[in-house]
DNA sequence: CGGCATCCCGAGCGATACTG
DNA sequence: CAGTATCGCTCGGGATGCCG
């Protein structure tokens, strides 16, 4: 698993290391809607491989942004959810998304949303 | 130079591509204090190589976050400054830094600041 | 169902040397 | 002063196959 550096120039670089994985923002977004199972996430994001899904979830878990709960059943059931710390990251992600959407519009870059203004508002009541 | 993708899952990943280079946040921070010359930045950040400094500045310039002004003199003089768009990124970076500082404190990660609460306040009057 | 083990490739970054 | 050019390594991430 990806280890964080022991020291950073700036906390922003730490945040980038935490959420900079290719699928992490998308995963945090989906987990933000509610708890999800492994194959549920796979169906929601068909392009991701099992290896990458496992890896990104494990890193988010190891860094304390996501919680992994295993139910000892047959067949096995594993549920992922956001932690309090992960939840408090939402307004920050929202701010990034706002600026990024502006930038994308100005530069004519295509965007598939997640944390756009409208989608986020649905969950705004979640914020303290 | 690093090309942006033509399409993104989420604007947050776009933002990460824009500021995720190893030295970009630090450069934006220093340029935020005021315009800087090439070797001025090298002295401020002794660990960075000329190659990386050039590359990161060129990418920031190419993406519209930094402006490069060449004075046709001998010896040459080149001054870097933030654009309006780069300037409007500040509150977002500040938000990331706040959350990241909390995280670092909780996890016992050492931080060398830049956009910490106190340092940022000096420039708060800059914000619209 | 929910993984883990391998192999492989390209991007990001550093070191070093040269230049108008 | 302010760069450019080249080499080489590391590591993130994709493809594929096996497992309790």
PDB file of C-alpha atoms (C1' of nucleotides) in Angstrom:
ATOM      1  CA  UNK A   1       0.000   0.000   0.000  1.00  0.00           C
ATOM      2  CA  UNK A   2       1.009   3.562  -0.717  1.00  0.00           C
ATOM      3  CA  UNK A   3       2.791   5.126   2.213  1.00  0.00           C
ATOM      4  CA  UNK A   4       2.476   8.811   2.996  1.00  0.00           C
ATOM      5  CA  UNK A   5       5.633  10.845   3.270  1.00  0.00           C
ATOM      6  CA  UNK A   6       6.925  11.479   6.777  1.00  0.00           C
ATOM      7  CA  UNK A   7       7.081  15.188   6.091  1.00  0.00           C
ATOM      8  CA  UNK A   8       5.379  17.552   3.657  1.00  0.00           C
ATOM      9  CA  UNK A   9       6.193  20.983   2.230  1.00  0.00           C
ATOM     10  CA  UNK A  10       2.564  21.849   2.610  1.00  0.00           C
ATOM     11  CA  UNK A  11      -0.624  20.176   3.808  1.00  0.00           C
ATOM     12  CA  UNK A  12      -2.055  20.584   0.306  1.00  0.00           C
ATOM     13  CA  UNK A  13       0.436  18.060  -1.022  1.00  0.00           C
ATOM     14  CA  UNK A  14      -0.668  15.718   1.747  1.00  0.00           C
ATOM     15  CA  UNK A  15      -4.287  16.101   0.654  1.00  0.00           C
ATOM     16  CA  UNK A  16      -3.286  15.407  -2.947  1.00  0.00           C
ATOM     17  CA  UNK A  17      -1.504  12.223  -1.870  1.00  0.00           C
ATOM     18  CA  UNK A  18      -4.626  11.165   0.019  1.00  0.00           C
ATOM     19  CA  UNK A  19      -7.159  11.727  -2.768  1.00  0.00           C
ATOM     20  CA  UNK A  20      -4.926  11.801  -5.872  1.00  0.00           C
ATOM     21  CA  UNK A  21      -5.357   8.158  -6.842  1.00  0.00           C
ATOM     22  CA  UNK A  22      -7.105   7.739 -10.161  1.00  0.00           C
ATOM     23  CA  UNK A  23     -10.423   6.545  -8.699  1.00  0.00           C
ATOM     24  CA  UNK A  24     -10.416   7.885  -5.140  1.00  0.00           C
ATOM     25  CA  UNK A  25     -12.488  11.008  -5.664  1.00  0.00           C
ATOM     26  CA  UNK A  26     -15.101   9.025  -7.543  1.00  0.00           C
ATOM     27  CA  UNK A  27     -15.184   6.380  -4.810  1.00  0.00           C
ATOM     28  CA  UNK A  28     -15.533   8.983  -2.075  1.00  0.00           C
ATOM     29  CA  UNK A  29     -18.365  10.495  -4.065  1.00  0.00           C
ATOM     30  CA  UNK A  30     -20.258   7.228  -4.373  1.00  0.00           C
ATOM     31  CA  UNK A  31     -19.644   6.266  -0.745  1.00  0.00           C
ATOM     32  CA  UNK A  32     -20.903   9.680   0.211  1.00  0.00           C
ATOM     33  CA  UNK A  33     -24.351   8.717  -1.070  1.00  0.00           C
ATOM     34  CA  UNK A  34     -24.391   5.755   1.291  1.00  0.00           C
ATOM     35  CA  UNK A  35     -22.627   2.523   2.165  1.00  0.00           C
ATOM     36  CA  UNK A  36     -21.689   0.315  -0.753  1.00  0.00           C
ATOM     37  CA  UNK A  37     -20.605  -3.275  -1.304  1.00  0.00           C
ATOM     38  CA  UNK A  38     -17.594  -4.266  -3.381  1.00  0.00           C
ATOM     39  CA  UNK A  39     -19.431  -5.520  -6.457  1.00  0.00           C
ATOM     40  CA  UNK A  40     -21.954  -2.729  -6.120  1.00  0.00           C
ATOM     41  CA  UNK A  41     -19.090  -0.296  -6.683  1.00  0.00           C
ATOM     42  CA  UNK A  42     -17.839  -2.395  -9.593  1.00  0.00           C
ATOM     43  CA  UNK A  43     -21.206  -2.186 -11.286  1.00  0.00           C
ATOM     44  CA  UNK A  44     -21.400   1.560 -10.679  1.00  0.00           C
ATOM     45  CA  UNK A  45     -17.918   2.081 -12.148  1.00  0.00           C
ATOM     46  CA  UNK A  46     -17.636  -0.596 -14.853  1.00  0.00           C
ATOM     47  CA  UNK A  47     -14.266   0.662 -16.149  1.00  0.00           C
ATOM     48  CA  UNK A  48     -12.398  -0.040 -12.896  1.00  0.00           C
ATOM     49  CA  UNK A  49     -10.636  -3.386 -12.504  1.00  0.00           C
ATOM     50  CA  UNK A  50     -10.951  -5.505  -9.383  1.00  0.00           C
ATOM     51  CA  UNK A  51      -7.317  -4.924  -8.614  1.00  0.00           C
ATOM     52  CA  UNK A  52      -7.600  -1.152  -8.767  1.00  0.00           C
ATOM     53  CA  UNK A  53     -10.862  -1.077  -6.834  1.00  0.00           C
ATOM     54  CA  UNK A  54      -9.320  -3.157  -4.046  1.00  0.00           C
ATOM     55  CA  UNK A  55      -6.156  -1.103  -4.029  1.00  0.00           C
ATOM     56  CA  UNK A  56      -7.805   2.312  -3.948  1.00  0.00           C
ATOM     57  CA  UNK A  57     -10.298   1.247  -1.279  1.00  0.00           C
ATOM     58  CA  UNK A  58      -7.511  -0.234   0.837  1.00  0.00           C
ATOM     59  CA  UNK A  59      -5.526   2.968   0.650  1.00  0.00           C
ATOM     60  CA  UNK A  60      -8.535   5.101   1.554  1.00  0.00           C
ATOM     61  CA  UNK A  61      -9.123   2.722   4.458  1.00  0.00           C
ATOM     62  CA  UNK A  62      -5.490   2.732   5.544  1.00  0.00           C
ATOM     63  CA  UNK A  63      -5.484   6.526   5.542  1.00  0.00           C
ATOM     64  CA  UNK A  64      -8.645   6.695   7.614  1.00  0.00           C
ATOM     65  CA  UNK A  65     -11.033   8.130   5.039  1.00  0.00           C
ATOM     66  CA  UNK A  66     -13.085   4.988   4.494  1.00  0.00           C
ATOM     67  CA  UNK A  67     -14.245   2.187   6.781  1.00  0.00           C
ATOM     68  CA  UNK A  68     -14.362  -1.461   5.695  1.00  0.00           C
ATOM     69  CA  UNK A  69     -16.779  -3.801   7.416  1.00  0.00           C
ATOM     70  CA  UNK A  70     -16.644  -7.556   6.839  1.00  0.00           C
ATOM     71  CA  UNK A  71     -19.698  -9.683   7.583  1.00  0.00           C
ATOM     72  CA  UNK A  72     -18.691 -13.278   8.247  1.00  0.00           C
ATOM     73  CA  UNK A  73     -21.235 -14.938   6.055  1.00  0.00           C
ATOM     74  CA  UNK A  74     -21.343 -17.294   3.101  1.00  0.00           C
ATOM     75  CA  UNK A  75     -21.141 -15.836   0.544  1.00  0.00           C
ATOM     76  CA  UNK A  76     -18.940 -13.104   2.043  1.00  0.00           C
ATOM     77  CA  UNK A  77     -20.260  -9.556   2.336  1.00  0.00           C
ATOM     78  CA  UNK A  78     -18.019  -6.483   2.647  1.00  0.00           C
ATOM     79  CA  UNK A  79     -19.430  -3.001   3.064  1.00  0.00           C
ATOM     80  CA  UNK A  80     -17.537   0.256   2.590  1.00  0.00           C
ATOM     81  CA  UNK A  81     -18.512   3.585   4.138  1.00  0.00           C
ATOM     82  CA  UNK A  82     -16.933   6.977   4.789  1.00  0.00           C
ATOM     83  CA  UNK A  83     -15.452   7.824   8.165  1.00  0.00           C
ATOM     84  CA  UNK A  84     -16.127  11.063  10.032  1.00  0.00           C
ATOM     85  CA  UNK A  85     -12.805  12.384   8.809  1.00  0.00           C
ATOM     86  CA  UNK A  86     -13.687  11.486   5.253  1.00  0.00           C
ATOM     87  CA  UNK A  87     -17.019  13.145   5.680  1.00  0.00           C
ATOM     88  CA  UNK A  88     -15.446  16.394   6.827  1.00  0.00           C
ATOM     89  CA  UNK A  89     -13.498  16.430   3.566  1.00  0.00           C
ATOM     90  CA  UNK A  90     -16.672  17.035   1.582  1.00  0.00           C
ATOM     91  CA  UNK A  91     -16.804  20.837   1.698  1.00  0.00           C
ATOM     92  CA  UNK A  92     -13.180  20.944   0.550  1.00  0.00           C
ATOM     93  CA  UNK A  93     -13.939  18.654  -2.386  1.00  0.00           C
ATOM     94  CA  UNK A  94     -16.940  20.764  -3.174  1.00  0.00           C
ATOM     95  CA  UNK A  95     -14.788  23.906  -3.298  1.00  0.00           C
ATOM     96  CA  UNK A  96     -12.299  22.215  -5.608  1.00  0.00           C
ATOM     97  CA  UNK A  97     -15.115  21.075  -7.858  1.00  0.00           C
ATOM     98  CA  UNK A  98     -16.634  24.542  -8.117  1.00  0.00           C
ATOM     99  CA  UNK A  99     -13.389  26.114  -9.245  1.00  0.00           C
ATOM    100  CA  UNK A 100     -12.631  23.159 -11.517  1.00  0.00           C
ATOM    101  CA  UNK A 101     -16.026  23.403 -13.198  1.00  0.00           C
ATOM    102  CA  UNK A 102     -15.406  27.086 -13.907  1.00  0.00           C
ATOM    103  CA  UNK A 103     -12.011  26.274 -15.329  1.00  0.00           C
ATOM    104  CA  UNK A 104     -13.383  23.440 -17.464  1.00  0.00           C
ATOM    105  CA  UNK A 105     -16.101  25.631 -18.886  1.00  0.00           C
ATOM    106  CA  UNK A 106     -13.646  28.381 -19.754  1.00  0.00           C
ATOM    107  CA  UNK A 107     -11.261  25.893 -21.384  1.00  0.00           C
ATOM    108  CA  UNK A 108     -13.936  23.802 -23.071  1.00  0.00           C
ATOM    109  CA  UNK A 109     -13.047  20.611 -21.196  1.00  0.00           C
ATOM    110  CA  UNK A 110     -15.755  17.992 -20.947  1.00  0.00           C
ATOM    111  CA  UNK A 111     -16.933  17.056 -17.478  1.00  0.00           C
ATOM    112  CA  UNK A 112     -18.935  14.071 -16.268  1.00  0.00           C
ATOM    113  CA  UNK A 113     -19.787  15.656 -12.960  1.00  0.00           C
ATOM    114  CA  UNK A 114     -19.759  14.318  -9.383  1.00  0.00           C
ATOM    115  CA  UNK A 115     -19.651  17.053  -6.793  1.00  0.00           C
ATOM    116  CA  UNK A 116     -21.043  19.540  -9.272  1.00  0.00           C
ATOM    117  CA  UNK A 117     -23.239  22.178  -7.729  1.00  0.00           C
ATOM    118  CA  UNK A 118     -26.526  20.455  -8.338  1.00  0.00           C
ATOM    119  CA  UNK A 119     -25.523  16.929  -7.418  1.00  0.00           C
ATOM    120  CA  UNK A 120     -23.883  18.116  -4.265  1.00  0.00           C
ATOM    121  CA  UNK A 121     -26.923  20.036  -3.097  1.00  0.00           C
ATOM    122  CA  UNK A 122     -28.853  16.797  -2.725  1.00  0.00           C
ATOM    123  CA  UNK A 123     -26.508  15.882   0.106  1.00  0.00           C
ATOM    124  CA  UNK A 124     -25.944  19.335   1.514  1.00  0.00           C
ATOM    125  CA  UNK A 125     -28.031  18.550   4.579  1.00  0.00           C
ATOM    126  CA  UNK A 126     -25.284  16.102   5.512  1.00  0.00           C
ATOM    127  CA  UNK A 127     -22.892  18.912   6.319  1.00  0.00           C
ATOM    128  CA  UNK A 128     -22.676  20.079   9.873  1.00  0.00           C
TER     129      UNK A 128
ATOM    130  CA  UNK B   1       4.549  19.647 -21.503  1.00  0.00           C
ATOM    131  CA  UNK B   2       1.893  17.731 -19.622  1.00  0.00           C
ATOM    132  CA  UNK B   3      -1.393  17.694 -21.499  1.00  0.00           C
ATOM    133  CA  UNK B   4      -4.701  17.703 -19.676  1.00  0.00           C
ATOM    134  CA  UNK B   5      -7.178  14.944 -20.473  1.00  0.00           C
ATOM    135  CA  UNK B   6      -9.939  15.792 -22.927  1.00  0.00           C
ATOM    136  CA  UNK B   7     -12.548  14.573 -20.476  1.00  0.00           C
ATOM    137  CA  UNK B   8     -12.689  14.098 -16.717  1.00  0.00           C
ATOM    138  CA  UNK B   9     -14.808  11.982 -14.370  1.00  0.00           C
ATOM    139  CA  UNK B  10     -14.931  14.938 -12.063  1.00  0.00           C
ATOM    140  CA  UNK B  11     -13.599  18.477 -11.938  1.00  0.00           C
ATOM    141  CA  UNK B  12     -11.668  17.555  -8.816  1.00  0.00           C
ATOM    142  CA  UNK B  13      -9.421  15.289 -10.859  1.00  0.00           C
ATOM    143  CA  UNK B  14      -8.865  18.194 -13.222  1.00  0.00           C
ATOM    144  CA  UNK B  15      -7.797  20.382 -10.317  1.00  0.00           C
ATOM    145  CA  UNK B  16      -5.429  17.663  -9.121  1.00  0.00           C
ATOM    146  CA  UNK B  17      -3.871  17.465 -12.594  1.00  0.00           C
ATOM    147  CA  UNK B  18      -3.416  21.241 -12.565  1.00  0.00           C
ATOM    148  CA  UNK B  19      -1.765  21.551  -9.149  1.00  0.00           C
ATOM    149  CA  UNK B  20      -0.542  17.995  -8.509  1.00  0.00           C
ATOM    150  CA  UNK B  21       3.006  18.465  -9.786  1.00  0.00           C
ATOM    151  CA  UNK B  22       5.587  18.041  -7.069  1.00  0.00           C
ATOM    152  CA  UNK B  23       6.403  21.756  -6.737  1.00  0.00           C
ATOM    153  CA  UNK B  24       3.334  23.531  -8.089  1.00  0.00           C
ATOM    154  CA  UNK B  25       1.557  24.290  -4.836  1.00  0.00           C
ATOM    155  CA  UNK B  26       4.755  25.657  -3.369  1.00  0.00           C
ATOM    156  CA  UNK B  27       5.356  27.801  -6.455  1.00  0.00           C
ATOM    157  CA  UNK B  28       1.808  29.141  -6.393  1.00  0.00           C
ATOM    158  CA  UNK B  29       2.303  29.977  -2.751  1.00  0.00           C
ATOM    159  CA  UNK B  30       5.508  31.935  -3.355  1.00  0.00           C
ATOM    160  CA  UNK B  31       4.093  33.705  -6.417  1.00  0.00           C
ATOM    161  CA  UNK B  32       1.095  34.597  -4.319  1.00  0.00           C
ATOM    162  CA  UNK B  33       3.319  36.794  -2.162  1.00  0.00           C
ATOM    163  CA  UNK B  34       4.356  38.743  -5.233  1.00  0.00           C
ATOM    164  CA  UNK B  35       6.064  38.470  -8.594  1.00  0.00           C
ATOM    165  CA  UNK B  36       9.278  36.480  -8.623  1.00  0.00           C
ATOM    166  CA  UNK B  37      12.218  35.985 -10.957  1.00  0.00           C
ATOM    167  CA  UNK B  38      13.561  32.586 -11.981  1.00  0.00           C
ATOM    168  CA  UNK B  39      16.663  32.526  -9.810  1.00  0.00           C
ATOM    169  CA  UNK B  40      14.772  34.195  -6.998  1.00  0.00           C
ATOM    170  CA  UNK B  41      12.552  31.125  -6.886  1.00  0.00           C
ATOM    171  CA  UNK B  42      15.596  28.858  -7.046  1.00  0.00           C
ATOM    172  CA  UNK B  43      17.097  30.541  -4.007  1.00  0.00           C
ATOM    173  CA  UNK B  44      13.781  30.311  -2.139  1.00  0.00           C
ATOM    174  CA  UNK B  45      13.476  26.601  -2.952  1.00  0.00           C
ATOM    175  CA  UNK B  46      17.088  25.336  -3.014  1.00  0.00           C
ATOM    176  CA  UNK B  47      16.114  21.663  -3.454  1.00  0.00           C
ATOM    177  CA  UNK B  48      14.459  22.188  -6.826  1.00  0.00           C
ATOM    178  CA  UNK B  49      16.523  21.643  -9.976  1.00  0.00           C
ATOM    179  CA  UNK B  50      16.529  24.099 -12.866  1.00  0.00           C
ATOM    180  CA  UNK B  51      14.856  21.526 -15.054  1.00  0.00           C
ATOM    181  CA  UNK B  52      11.987  20.927 -12.651  1.00  0.00           C
ATOM    182  CA  UNK B  53      11.554  24.625 -11.922  1.00  0.00           C
ATOM    183  CA  UNK B  54      11.307  25.401 -15.637  1.00  0.00           C
ATOM    184  CA  UNK B  55       8.980  22.500 -16.276  1.00  0.00           C
ATOM    185  CA  UNK B  56       6.553  23.202 -13.458  1.00  0.00           C
ATOM    186  CA  UNK B  57       6.428  26.917 -14.236  1.00  0.00           C
ATOM    187  CA  UNK B  58       5.852  26.202 -17.924  1.00  0.00           C
ATOM    188  CA  UNK B  59       2.974  23.889 -17.112  1.00  0.00           C
ATOM    189  CA  UNK B  60       1.395  26.381 -14.741  1.00  0.00           C
ATOM    190  CA  UNK B  61       1.785  28.972 -17.485  1.00  0.00           C
ATOM    191  CA  UNK B  62       0.398  26.687 -20.183  1.00  0.00           C
ATOM    192  CA  UNK B  63      -2.637  25.961 -18.030  1.00  0.00           C
ATOM    193  CA  UNK B  64      -3.270  29.647 -17.393  1.00  0.00           C
ATOM    194  CA  UNK B  65      -2.471  29.788 -13.681  1.00  0.00           C
ATOM    195  CA  UNK B  66       0.800  31.715 -13.977  1.00  0.00           C
ATOM    196  CA  UNK B  67       1.984  34.486 -16.272  1.00  0.00           C
ATOM    197  CA  UNK B  68       5.540  34.661 -17.621  1.00  0.00           C
ATOM    198  CA  UNK B  69       6.961  38.023 -18.632  1.00  0.00           C
ATOM    199  CA  UNK B  70      10.258  38.282 -20.494  1.00  0.00           C
ATOM    200  CA  UNK B  71      12.195  41.532 -20.447  1.00  0.00           C
ATOM    201  CA  UNK B  72      14.482  41.747 -23.472  1.00  0.00           C
ATOM    202  CA  UNK B  73      17.587  42.857 -21.670  1.00  0.00           C
ATOM    203  CA  UNK B  74      21.142  41.704 -21.182  1.00  0.00           C
ATOM    204  CA  UNK B  75      21.365  39.833 -18.889  1.00  0.00           C
ATOM    205  CA  UNK B  76      17.863  38.437 -19.450  1.00  0.00           C
ATOM    206  CA  UNK B  77      15.130  39.000 -16.907  1.00  0.00           C
ATOM    207  CA  UNK B  78      12.018  36.823 -16.604  1.00  0.00           C
ATOM    208  CA  UNK B  79       9.298  37.511 -14.074  1.00  0.00           C
ATOM    209  CA  UNK B  80       6.580  35.101 -13.010  1.00  0.00           C
ATOM    210  CA  UNK B  81       3.262  36.119 -11.491  1.00  0.00           C
ATOM    211  CA  UNK B  82      -0.148  34.586 -10.841  1.00  0.00           C
ATOM    212  CA  UNK B  83      -3.039  35.158 -13.237  1.00  0.00           C
ATOM    213  CA  UNK B  84      -6.541  36.143 -12.121  1.00  0.00           C
ATOM    214  CA  UNK B  85      -7.610  32.539 -12.511  1.00  0.00           C
ATOM    215  CA  UNK B  86      -4.707  31.378 -10.405  1.00  0.00           C
ATOM    216  CA  UNK B  87      -5.574  33.980  -7.831  1.00  0.00           C
ATOM    217  CA  UNK B  88      -9.132  32.760  -7.562  1.00  0.00           C
ATOM    218  CA  UNK B  89      -7.742  29.342  -6.691  1.00  0.00           C
ATOM    219  CA  UNK B  90      -6.435  30.628  -3.372  1.00  0.00           C
ATOM    220  CA  UNK B  91      -9.527  30.075  -1.207  1.00  0.00           C
ATOM    221  CA  UNK B  92      -9.720  26.508  -2.501  1.00  0.00           C
ATOM    222  CA  UNK B  93      -6.085  25.865  -1.621  1.00  0.00           C
ATOM    223  CA  UNK B  94      -6.679  27.413   1.761  1.00  0.00           C
ATOM    224  CA  UNK B  95      -9.569  25.027   2.411  1.00  0.00           C
ATOM    225  CA  UNK B  96      -7.457  22.038   1.423  1.00  0.00           C
ATOM    226  CA  UNK B  97      -4.690  23.214   3.688  1.00  0.00           C
ATOM    227  CA  UNK B  98      -6.967  23.630   6.682  1.00  0.00           C
ATOM    228  CA  UNK B  99      -8.288  20.098   6.425  1.00  0.00           C
ATOM    229  CA  UNK B 100      -4.810  18.747   5.676  1.00  0.00           C
ATOM    230  CA  UNK B 101      -3.337  20.450   8.730  1.00  0.00           C
ATOM    231  CA  UNK B 102      -6.008  18.866  10.920  1.00  0.00           C
ATOM    232  CA  UNK B 103      -5.278  15.494   9.388  1.00  0.00           C
ATOM    233  CA  UNK B 104      -1.524  15.900   9.808  1.00  0.00           C
ATOM    234  CA  UNK B 105      -1.889  16.854  13.450  1.00  0.00           C
ATOM    235  CA  UNK B 106      -4.123  13.867  14.164  1.00  0.00           C
ATOM    236  CA  UNK B 107      -1.730  11.506  12.364  1.00  0.00           C
ATOM    237  CA  UNK B 108       1.466  13.074  13.659  1.00  0.00           C
ATOM    238  CA  UNK B 109       2.762  14.037  10.238  1.00  0.00           C
ATOM    239  CA  UNK B 110       5.287  16.841  10.123  1.00  0.00           C
ATOM    240  CA  UNK B 111       4.335  19.929   8.172  1.00  0.00           C
ATOM    241  CA  UNK B 112       6.471  22.776   6.889  1.00  0.00           C
ATOM    242  CA  UNK B 113       3.515  25.058   6.272  1.00  0.00           C
ATOM    243  CA  UNK B 114       2.591  27.342   3.380  1.00  0.00           C
ATOM    244  CA  UNK B 115      -1.101  28.215   3.329  1.00  0.00           C
ATOM    245  CA  UNK B 116      -1.389  27.403   7.021  1.00  0.00           C
ATOM    246  CA  UNK B 117      -3.931  29.500   8.843  1.00  0.00           C
ATOM    247  CA  UNK B 118      -1.490  32.074  10.117  1.00  0.00           C
ATOM    248  CA  UNK B 119       0.633  32.479   6.999  1.00  0.00           C
ATOM    249  CA  UNK B 120      -2.440  32.785   4.857  1.00  0.00           C
ATOM    250  CA  UNK B 121      -3.987  35.527   6.949  1.00  0.00           C
ATOM    251  CA  UNK B 122      -1.196  37.884   5.974  1.00  0.00           C
ATOM    252  CA  UNK B 123      -2.574  37.805   2.435  1.00  0.00           C
ATOM    253  CA  UNK B 124      -6.238  37.531   3.239  1.00  0.00           C
ATOM    254  CA  UNK B 125      -6.853  41.100   2.133  1.00  0.00           C
ATOM    255  CA  UNK B 126      -6.067  39.878  -1.369  1.00  0.00           C
ATOM    256  CA  UNK B 127      -9.298  37.933  -1.551  1.00  0.00           C
ATOM    257  CA  UNK B 128     -12.289  39.520  -3.151  1.00  0.00           C
TER     258      UNK B 128
ATOM    259  C1'  DC C   1     -18.287 -12.726  -3.506  1.00  0.00           C
ATOM    260  C1'  DG C   2     -14.354 -10.344  -2.779  1.00  0.00           C
ATOM    261  C1'  DG C   3     -10.332 -10.559  -3.277  1.00  0.00           C
ATOM    262  C1'  DC C   4      -4.549 -11.510  -4.175  1.00  0.00           C
ATOM    263  C1'  DA C   5      -0.191 -12.460  -7.211  1.00  0.00           C
ATOM    264  C1'  DT C   6       2.342 -11.365 -11.531  1.00  0.00           C
ATOM    265  C1'  DC C   7       3.916  -9.156 -15.440  1.00  0.00           C
ATOM    266  C1'  DC C   8       4.487  -5.071 -17.918  1.00  0.00           C
ATOM    267  C1'  DC C   9       4.448  -0.292 -19.626  1.00  0.00           C
ATOM    268  C1'  DG C  10       4.610   4.711 -19.612  1.00  0.00           C
ATOM    269  C1'  DA C  11       4.682   9.010 -16.941  1.00  0.00           C
ATOM    270  C1'  DG C  12       7.006  11.754 -13.511  1.00  0.00           C
ATOM    271  C1'  DC C  13      10.972  13.058 -11.625  1.00  0.00           C
ATOM    272  C1'  DG C  14      16.052  13.426 -10.567  1.00  0.00           C
ATOM    273  C1'  DA C  15      21.078  13.927 -12.136  1.00  0.00           C
ATOM    274  C1'  DT C  16      24.057  15.764 -15.187  1.00  0.00           C
ATOM    275  C1'  DA C  17      25.930  18.384 -18.959  1.00  0.00           C
ATOM    276  C1'  DC C  18      25.472  22.037 -22.440  1.00  0.00           C
ATOM    277  C1'  DT C  19      23.756  27.093 -24.279  1.00  0.00           C
ATOM    278  C1'  DG C  20      22.130  32.079 -26.128  1.00  0.00           C
TER     279       DG C  20
ATOM    280  C1'  DC D   1      20.592  34.933 -16.123  1.00  0.00           C
ATOM    281  C1'  DA D   2      17.498  31.668 -17.593  1.00  0.00           C
ATOM    282  C1'  DG D   3      17.137  28.240 -19.584  1.00  0.00           C
ATOM    283  C1'  DT D   4      17.516  23.201 -23.020  1.00  0.00           C
ATOM    284  C1'  DA D   5      18.800  18.226 -23.836  1.00  0.00           C
ATOM    285  C1'  DT D   6      19.592  13.503 -22.578  1.00  0.00           C
ATOM    286  C1'  DC D   7      19.620   9.414 -19.638  1.00  0.00           C
ATOM    287  C1'  DG D   8      17.767   6.455 -16.393  1.00  0.00           C
ATOM    288  C1'  DC D   9      15.081   4.989 -12.453  1.00  0.00           C
ATOM    289  C1'  DT D  10      10.820   4.429  -9.712  1.00  0.00           C
ATOM    290  C1'  DC D  11       6.171   3.760  -9.194  1.00  0.00           C
ATOM    291  C1'  DG D  12       1.284   4.179 -10.425  1.00  0.00           C
ATOM    292  C1'  DG D  13      -1.736   1.661 -12.842  1.00  0.00           C
ATOM    293  C1'  DG D  14      -3.611  -1.751 -16.620  1.00  0.00           C
ATOM    294  C1'  DA D  15      -4.155  -6.856 -18.078  1.00  0.00           C
ATOM    295  C1'  DT D  16      -4.573 -11.264 -16.777  1.00  0.00           C
ATOM    296  C1'  DG D  17      -5.039 -15.394 -14.009  1.00  0.00           C
ATOM    297  C1'  DC D  18      -5.764 -17.950  -9.525  1.00  0.00           C
ATOM    298  C1'  DC D  19      -8.230 -18.527  -4.724  1.00  0.00           C
ATOM    299  C1'  DG D  20     -11.089 -19.271  -0.004  1.00  0.00           C
TER     300       DG D  20
END
